[in-house]
mmCIF file of C-alpha atoms in Angstrom:
data_model
loop_
_atom_site.group_PDB
_atom_site.id
_atom_site.type_symbol
_atom_site.label_atom_id
_atom_site.label_comp_id
_atom_site.label_asym_id
_atom_site.label_seq_id
_atom_site.Cartn_x
_atom_site.Cartn_y
_atom_site.Cartn_z
ATOM 1 C CA UNK A 1 48.376 -48.961 -56.482
ATOM 2 C CA UNK A 2 50.758 -49.352 -59.533
ATOM 3 C CA UNK A 3 48.512 -52.166 -60.669
ATOM 4 C CA UNK A 4 45.552 -49.737 -60.866
ATOM 5 C CA UNK A 5 47.647 -47.086 -62.716
ATOM 6 C CA UNK A 6 48.649 -49.826 -65.165
ATOM 7 C CA UNK A 7 44.819 -50.391 -65.744
ATOM 8 C CA UNK A 8 44.355 -46.640 -66.514
ATOM 9 C CA UNK A 9 43.324 -45.343 -63.103
ATOM 10 C CA UNK A 10 44.820 -41.855 -62.805
ATOM 11 C CA UNK A 11 43.009 -40.409 -59.821
ATOM 12 C CA UNK A 12 43.117 -41.615 -56.192
ATOM 13 C CA UNK A 13 41.070 -40.202 -53.402
ATOM 14 C CA UNK A 14 42.845 -41.027 -50.117
ATOM 15 C CA UNK A 15 40.633 -41.340 -47.024
ATOM 16 C CA UNK A 16 42.013 -39.685 -43.864
ATOM 17 C CA UNK A 17 45.744 -39.738 -44.936
ATOM 18 C CA UNK A 18 46.556 -37.652 -41.887
ATOM 19 C CA UNK A 19 45.936 -40.693 -39.695
ATOM 20 C CA UNK A 20 48.690 -42.662 -41.502
ATOM 21 C CA UNK A 21 52.495 -42.327 -41.342
ATOM 22 C CA UNK A 22 53.429 -39.237 -43.344
ATOM 23 C CA UNK A 23 56.787 -40.706 -44.641
ATOM 24 C CA UNK A 24 54.768 -43.441 -46.268
ATOM 25 C CA UNK A 25 52.745 -40.982 -48.388
ATOM 26 C CA UNK A 26 55.886 -39.065 -49.308
ATOM 27 C CA UNK A 27 57.583 -42.212 -50.532
ATOM 28 C CA UNK A 28 54.401 -43.704 -52.267
ATOM 29 C CA UNK A 29 53.446 -40.554 -54.192
ATOM 30 C CA UNK A 30 56.971 -39.786 -55.401
ATOM 31 C CA UNK A 31 57.396 -43.524 -56.417
ATOM 32 C CA UNK A 32 54.110 -43.579 -58.533
ATOM 33 C CA UNK A 33 54.562 -40.122 -60.011
ATOM 34 C CA UNK A 34 58.123 -40.792 -61.037
ATOM 35 C CA UNK A 35 56.670 -43.347 -63.463
ATOM 36 C CA UNK A 36 53.514 -41.413 -64.367
ATOM 37 C CA UNK A 37 53.445 -37.626 -63.515
ATOM 38 C CA UNK A 38 49.741 -37.456 -64.519
ATOM 39 C CA UNK A 39 48.401 -39.417 -61.573
ATOM 40 C CA UNK A 40 46.447 -37.196 -59.182
ATOM 41 C CA UNK A 41 46.278 -37.746 -55.444
ATOM 42 C CA UNK A 42 43.299 -36.101 -53.612
ATOM 43 C CA UNK A 43 43.723 -35.737 -49.792
ATOM 44 C CA UNK A 44 40.294 -36.268 -47.907
ATOM 45 C CA UNK A 45 41.722 -34.843 -44.696
ATOM 46 C CA UNK A 46 39.413 -32.563 -42.674
ATOM 47 C CA UNK A 47 41.980 -31.767 -40.028
ATOM 48 C CA UNK A 48 44.218 -28.831 -38.795
ATOM 49 C CA UNK A 49 45.299 -26.384 -41.454
ATOM 50 C CA UNK A 50 49.023 -27.157 -40.718
ATOM 51 C CA UNK A 51 48.400 -30.859 -41.347
ATOM 52 C CA UNK A 52 46.474 -30.127 -44.610
ATOM 53 C CA UNK A 53 49.420 -27.977 -45.734
ATOM 54 C CA UNK A 54 51.883 -30.695 -44.789
ATOM 55 C CA UNK A 55 50.084 -33.231 -46.872
ATOM 56 C CA UNK A 56 50.230 -30.897 -49.861
ATOM 57 C CA UNK A 57 53.910 -30.512 -49.367
ATOM 58 C CA UNK A 58 54.420 -34.311 -49.204
ATOM 59 C CA UNK A 59 52.965 -34.601 -52.635
ATOM 60 C CA UNK A 60 49.159 -34.638 -52.529
ATOM 61 C CA UNK A 61 47.957 -32.840 -55.663
ATOM 62 C CA UNK A 62 44.919 -31.335 -54.100
ATOM 63 C CA UNK A 63 42.951 -31.581 -50.899
ATOM 64 C CA UNK A 64 39.488 -31.255 -49.369
ATOM 65 C CA UNK A 65 38.828 -27.897 -47.551
ATOM 66 C CA UNK A 66 36.607 -26.168 -45.041
ATOM 67 C CA UNK A 67 34.606 -24.520 -47.862
ATOM 68 C CA UNK A 68 31.744 -26.820 -47.251
ATOM 69 C CA UNK A 69 31.136 -25.117 -43.819
ATOM 70 C CA UNK A 70 31.789 -21.464 -44.831
ATOM 71 C CA UNK A 71 28.607 -19.619 -45.645
ATOM 72 C CA UNK A 72 28.532 -16.087 -44.290
ATOM 73 C CA UNK A 73 30.259 -13.147 -46.072
ATOM 74 C CA UNK A 74 32.731 -12.824 -43.221
ATOM 75 C CA UNK A 75 33.487 -16.611 -43.167
ATOM 76 C CA UNK A 76 34.014 -16.858 -46.968
ATOM 77 C CA UNK A 77 36.116 -13.641 -47.120
ATOM 78 C CA UNK A 78 38.374 -14.919 -44.349
ATOM 79 C CA UNK A 79 38.801 -18.360 -45.768
ATOM 80 C CA UNK A 80 39.435 -17.401 -49.400
ATOM 81 C CA UNK A 81 41.914 -14.865 -48.206
ATOM 82 C CA UNK A 82 43.678 -17.514 -46.036
ATOM 83 C CA UNK A 83 43.988 -19.777 -49.191
ATOM 84 C CA UNK A 84 45.574 -16.949 -51.231
ATOM 85 C CA UNK A 85 48.138 -16.063 -48.590
ATOM 86 C CA UNK A 86 51.225 -17.818 -47.149
ATOM 87 C CA UNK A 87 51.628 -20.397 -45.939
ATOM 88 C CA UNK A 88 48.697 -22.113 -47.581
ATOM 89 C CA UNK A 89 49.222 -20.719 -50.993
ATOM 90 C CA UNK A 90 52.768 -22.196 -51.081
ATOM 91 C CA UNK A 91 51.804 -25.833 -50.763
ATOM 92 C CA UNK A 92 48.067 -26.461 -50.710
ATOM 93 C CA UNK A 93 45.724 -26.752 -53.762
ATOM 94 C CA UNK A 94 42.142 -26.671 -52.506
ATOM 95 C CA UNK A 95 39.228 -28.542 -54.020
ATOM 96 C CA UNK A 96 35.920 -26.972 -53.263
ATOM 97 C CA UNK A 97 33.454 -29.808 -52.820
ATOM 98 C CA UNK A 98 29.825 -28.574 -52.600
ATOM 99 C CA UNK A 99 28.714 -31.896 -51.171
ATOM 100 C CA UNK A 100 30.100 -35.481 -50.704
ATOM 101 C CA UNK A 101 28.703 -38.999 -50.008
ATOM 102 C CA UNK A 102 29.282 -38.271 -46.286
ATOM 103 C CA UNK A 103 28.253 -34.653 -46.118
ATOM 104 C CA UNK A 104 24.757 -33.218 -46.816
ATOM 105 C CA UNK A 105 25.465 -29.563 -45.716
ATOM 106 C CA UNK A 106 22.883 -27.849 -43.555
ATOM 107 C CA UNK A 107 22.715 -24.978 -45.928
ATOM 108 C CA UNK A 108 21.577 -27.201 -48.822
ATOM 109 C CA UNK A 109 18.977 -28.959 -46.654
ATOM 110 C CA UNK A 110 16.701 -26.039 -46.528
ATOM 111 C CA UNK A 111 17.733 -23.531 -49.238
ATOM 112 C CA UNK A 112 16.145 -25.166 -52.224
ATOM 113 C CA UNK A 113 17.327 -24.728 -55.792
ATOM 114 C CA UNK A 114 18.691 -21.120 -55.136
ATOM 115 C CA UNK A 115 20.926 -22.534 -52.533
ATOM 116 C CA UNK A 116 22.392 -25.148 -54.830
ATOM 117 C CA UNK A 117 23.076 -22.377 -57.467
ATOM 118 C CA UNK A 118 24.745 -20.216 -54.776
ATOM 119 C CA UNK A 119 27.146 -22.982 -53.654
ATOM 120 C CA UNK A 120 27.898 -24.010 -57.297
ATOM 121 C CA UNK A 121 28.824 -20.389 -58.122
ATOM 122 C CA UNK A 122 31.046 -20.033 -55.055
ATOM 123 C CA UNK A 123 32.893 -23.271 -55.727
ATOM 124 C CA UNK A 124 33.346 -22.838 -59.484
ATOM 125 C CA UNK A 125 34.315 -19.112 -59.328
ATOM 126 C CA UNK A 126 36.361 -19.292 -56.068
ATOM 127 C CA UNK A 127 38.673 -22.230 -56.707
ATOM 128 C CA UNK A 128 40.403 -23.746 -59.658
ATOM 129 C CA UNK A 129 39.189 -27.158 -58.498
ATOM 130 C CA UNK A 130 35.693 -28.133 -57.416
ATOM 131 C CA UNK A 131 33.690 -31.209 -57.002
ATOM 132 C CA UNK A 132 30.081 -32.389 -56.526
ATOM 133 C CA UNK A 133 28.526 -35.673 -55.602
ATOM 134 C CA UNK A 134 25.651 -37.296 -57.434
ATOM 135 C CA UNK A 135 22.289 -35.654 -56.855
ATOM 136 C CA UNK A 136 23.545 -32.092 -56.481
ATOM 137 C CA UNK A 137 22.504 -31.426 -60.050
ATOM 138 C CA UNK A 138 18.929 -32.357 -58.993
ATOM 139 C CA UNK A 139 19.130 -30.279 -55.717
ATOM 140 C CA UNK A 140 18.723 -33.292 -53.538
ATOM 141 C CA UNK A 141 18.974 -32.214 -49.870
ATOM 142 C CA UNK A 142 16.623 -34.338 -47.817
ATOM 143 C CA UNK A 143 18.508 -35.090 -44.575
ATOM 144 C CA UNK A 144 18.491 -37.529 -41.654
ATOM 145 C CA UNK A 145 16.836 -35.269 -39.096
ATOM 146 C CA UNK A 146 19.365 -33.192 -37.240
ATOM 147 C CA UNK A 147 22.395 -34.585 -39.161
ATOM 148 C CA UNK A 148 24.655 -33.593 -42.079
ATOM 149 C CA UNK A 149 23.774 -36.866 -43.803
ATOM 150 C CA UNK A 150 21.459 -37.895 -46.689
ATOM 151 C CA UNK A 151 18.090 -39.461 -45.813
ATOM 152 C CA UNK A 152 18.411 -41.903 -48.728
ATOM 153 C CA UNK A 153 22.102 -42.329 -48.810
ATOM 154 C CA UNK A 154 23.873 -44.223 -51.644
ATOM 155 C CA UNK A 155 26.124 -45.772 -49.033
ATOM 156 C CA UNK A 156 23.129 -48.030 -48.248
ATOM 157 C CA UNK A 157 21.076 -48.322 -51.409
ATOM 158 C CA UNK A 158 21.210 -47.858 -55.273
ATOM 159 C CA UNK A 159 19.746 -44.588 -56.381
ATOM 160 C CA UNK A 160 18.687 -44.417 -59.959
ATOM 161 C CA UNK A 161 18.111 -40.781 -61.002
ATOM 162 C CA UNK A 162 16.468 -38.853 -63.800
ATOM 163 C CA UNK A 163 18.939 -36.064 -64.523
ATOM 164 C CA UNK A 164 16.331 -34.244 -66.606
ATOM 165 C CA UNK A 165 13.847 -34.024 -63.810
ATOM 166 C CA UNK A 166 12.211 -30.568 -63.305
ATOM 167 C CA UNK A 167 14.148 -28.217 -61.140
ATOM 168 C CA UNK A 168 17.569 -29.544 -62.049
ATOM 169 C CA UNK A 169 20.574 -27.093 -62.433
ATOM 170 C CA UNK A 170 22.401 -28.882 -65.180
ATOM 171 C CA UNK A 171 22.296 -25.951 -67.499
ATOM 172 C CA UNK A 172 23.832 -23.595 -64.923
ATOM 173 C CA UNK A 173 26.593 -26.070 -64.017
ATOM 174 C CA UNK A 174 27.406 -26.675 -67.705
ATOM 175 C CA UNK A 175 27.680 -22.873 -68.210
ATOM 176 C CA UNK A 176 29.849 -22.372 -65.259
ATOM 177 C CA UNK A 177 32.257 -25.145 -66.355
ATOM 178 C CA UNK A 178 32.348 -23.587 -69.859
ATOM 179 C CA UNK A 179 33.192 -20.243 -68.386
ATOM 180 C CA UNK A 180 35.927 -21.871 -66.375
ATOM 181 C CA UNK A 181 37.454 -23.558 -69.495
ATOM 182 C CA UNK A 182 37.405 -20.233 -71.455
ATOM 183 C CA UNK A 183 38.952 -18.069 -68.650
ATOM 184 C CA UNK A 184 42.422 -18.972 -67.266
ATOM 185 C CA UNK A 185 41.877 -16.662 -64.246
ATOM 186 C CA UNK A 186 39.220 -19.145 -63.022
ATOM 187 C CA UNK A 187 41.437 -22.228 -63.315
ATOM 188 C CA UNK A 188 43.269 -21.462 -60.011
ATOM 189 C CA UNK A 189 42.282 -20.224 -56.590
ATOM 190 C CA UNK A 190 44.969 -17.707 -56.740
ATOM 191 C CA UNK A 191 44.634 -14.146 -57.994
ATOM 192 C CA UNK A 192 41.431 -13.557 -55.958
ATOM 193 C CA UNK A 193 40.715 -10.152 -54.488
ATOM 194 C CA UNK A 194 37.607 -8.929 -52.602
ATOM 195 C CA UNK A 195 35.910 -5.581 -53.442
ATOM 196 C CA UNK A 196 33.426 -3.424 -51.510
ATOM 197 C CA UNK A 197 29.701 -4.000 -51.952
ATOM 198 C CA UNK A 198 27.179 -2.311 -49.679
ATOM 199 C CA UNK A 199 25.222 -5.389 -48.629
ATOM 200 C CA UNK A 200 26.380 -8.178 -46.151
ATOM 201 C CA UNK A 201 24.308 -10.652 -48.205
ATOM 202 C CA UNK A 202 26.387 -9.998 -51.367
ATOM 203 C CA UNK A 203 29.985 -11.289 -52.017
ATOM 204 C CA UNK A 204 32.000 -9.341 -54.620
ATOM 205 C CA UNK A 205 35.393 -10.371 -55.888
ATOM 206 C CA UNK A 206 37.701 -10.552 -58.791
ATOM 207 C CA UNK A 207 39.987 -13.177 -60.304
ATOM 208 C CA UNK A 208 42.758 -12.273 -62.721
ATOM 209 C CA UNK A 209 45.768 -13.787 -64.421
ATOM 210 C CA UNK A 210 49.223 -12.331 -63.417
ATOM 211 C CA UNK A 211 49.559 -10.426 -66.675
ATOM 212 C CA UNK A 212 45.895 -9.117 -66.287
ATOM 213 C CA UNK A 213 44.936 -10.225 -69.790
ATOM 214 C CA UNK A 214 42.015 -12.132 -68.235
ATOM 215 C CA UNK A 215 40.004 -10.341 -65.527
ATOM 216 C CA UNK A 216 36.838 -11.803 -64.096
ATOM 217 C CA UNK A 217 34.419 -10.114 -61.735
ATOM 218 C CA UNK A 218 31.913 -12.249 -59.751
ATOM 219 C CA UNK A 219 28.996 -11.162 -57.543
ATOM 220 C CA UNK A 220 27.265 -13.866 -55.507
ATOM 221 C CA UNK A 221 24.153 -13.510 -53.352
ATOM 222 C CA UNK A 222 24.323 -15.483 -50.133
ATOM 223 C CA UNK A 223 20.530 -15.271 -49.586
ATOM 224 C CA UNK A 224 18.568 -18.147 -51.230
ATOM 225 C CA UNK A 225 15.144 -16.665 -50.205
ATOM 226 C CA UNK A 226 15.100 -12.964 -50.960
ATOM 227 C CA UNK A 227 16.322 -10.720 -53.697
ATOM 228 C CA UNK A 228 19.458 -8.625 -52.695
ATOM 229 C CA UNK A 229 20.550 -5.279 -54.169
ATOM 230 C CA UNK A 230 23.847 -3.532 -53.547
ATOM 231 C CA UNK A 231 26.202 -0.813 -54.750
ATOM 232 C CA UNK A 232 29.425 -2.261 -55.715
ATOM 233 C CA UNK A 233 32.854 -0.393 -56.158
ATOM 234 C CA UNK A 234 34.683 -1.330 -59.357
ATOM 235 C CA UNK A 235 38.510 -1.331 -58.807
ATOM 236 C CA UNK A 236 39.119 1.079 -61.688
ATOM 237 C CA UNK A 237 42.274 2.481 -60.139
ATOM 238 C CA UNK A 238 43.885 -0.984 -60.420
ATOM 239 C CA UNK A 239 43.776 -0.465 -64.182
ATOM 240 C CA UNK A 240 45.114 3.113 -63.975
ATOM 241 C CA UNK A 241 41.550 4.386 -64.760
ATOM 242 C CA UNK A 242 39.802 7.419 -63.257
ATOM 243 C CA UNK A 243 36.717 7.140 -61.099
ATOM 244 C CA UNK A 244 34.456 8.139 -63.988
ATOM 245 C CA UNK A 245 36.131 5.974 -66.674
ATOM 246 C CA UNK A 246 34.173 3.626 -68.911
ATOM 247 C CA UNK A 247 34.487 -0.151 -68.487
ATOM 248 C CA UNK A 248 33.447 -2.745 -71.079
ATOM 249 C CA UNK A 249 31.565 -5.635 -69.494
ATOM 250 C CA UNK A 250 30.556 -8.982 -70.826
ATOM 251 C CA UNK A 251 27.957 -11.147 -68.915
ATOM 252 C CA UNK A 252 29.445 -14.538 -69.306
ATOM 253 C CA UNK A 253 26.257 -16.381 -68.362
ATOM 254 C CA UNK A 254 23.893 -14.480 -70.648
ATOM 255 C CA UNK A 255 26.292 -13.241 -73.392
ATOM 256 C CA UNK A 256 25.293 -9.559 -73.058
ATOM 257 C CA UNK A 257 27.812 -6.741 -73.529
ATOM 258 C CA UNK A 258 27.570 -3.178 -72.301
ATOM 259 C CA UNK A 259 29.745 -0.336 -70.899
ATOM 260 C CA UNK A 260 29.727 0.671 -67.186
ATOM 261 C CA UNK A 261 30.671 4.338 -66.519
ATOM 262 C CA UNK A 262 32.081 5.088 -63.184
ATOM 263 C CA UNK A 263 33.322 2.983 -60.283
ATOM 264 C CA UNK A 264 29.995 2.834 -58.424
ATOM 265 C CA UNK A 265 27.370 0.456 -59.841
ATOM 266 C CA UNK A 266 24.158 -0.902 -58.393
ATOM 267 C CA UNK A 267 23.256 -4.521 -59.131
ATOM 268 C CA UNK A 268 20.334 -6.639 -57.999
ATOM 269 C CA UNK A 269 20.347 -10.453 -57.741
ATOM 270 C CA UNK A 270 17.343 -12.723 -57.259
ATOM 271 C CA UNK A 271 16.978 -16.317 -55.928
ATOM 272 C CA UNK A 272 16.294 -17.473 -59.408
ATOM 273 C CA UNK A 273 19.643 -16.185 -60.559
ATOM 274 C CA UNK A 274 21.679 -15.494 -57.446
ATOM 275 C CA UNK A 275 25.089 -14.826 -59.089
ATOM 276 C CA UNK A 276 26.616 -12.976 -61.923
ATOM 277 C CA UNK A 277 30.042 -13.358 -63.621
ATOM 278 C CA UNK A 278 31.432 -10.764 -65.833
ATOM 279 C CA UNK A 279 34.641 -10.439 -67.919
ATOM 280 C CA UNK A 280 35.832 -6.936 -68.156
ATOM 281 C CA UNK A 281 37.867 -5.114 -70.707
ATOM 282 C CA UNK A 282 39.350 -1.814 -69.412
ATOM 283 C CA UNK A 283 39.286 0.956 -71.930
ATOM 284 C CA UNK A 284 42.432 3.166 -71.821
#
């Protein structure tokens, strides 16, 4: 491993580290990072939460998660909350992969382009780390029948791709990555809080820095087929504002600015644009 580091390799994805002796990883990671702290170790361990946490405490920089299999509002709310609470928040840094060479999620097999936008938004806005495997940008989802595997898997063949093919989501991914770079609140999975929205197909949450100088609101539709509308409750009281106070809003995907008045706002999302991300500026 040190030989690869000497050649400039700084990221190691470790397959199933939980099936190997844990003291070995503790020694190896400490030894490598003592010489080069910039080396990243990604734990590909889909196992019990306690073991995933243990691997983080042993030194793994980040880990795979159950995000790939969380789709409903209840599932996502529960999982994001767990990651933000002890004990996981104290030693586990989650990487939200939307797909992998081994996993073609059932949700993406039938949801079309809107489904890929939904999962990209949830991953990029929900965690400070996210990953995608080749073909996601082109909304590839053709499966082996009945399995979470790709029909034309690159494990068995070379797949040349045209990344400018019609229907790609390169622009949206580029914008989401730009928004993440420009907003420190989105560079971690911590600081996330859920807020009420009167529709079970809509997920409404905020991300903020500890000093609240950067506050982001995100609304994501979980329905790739139909438009969804809901009335959301802005957490004005958290900024010491009254229920009818104004709130400056900036749409980070479109660049629009306006002022919301009052804590109840009705928003509609469509399959063509199933998410919104806003930066807010409380007026005092």
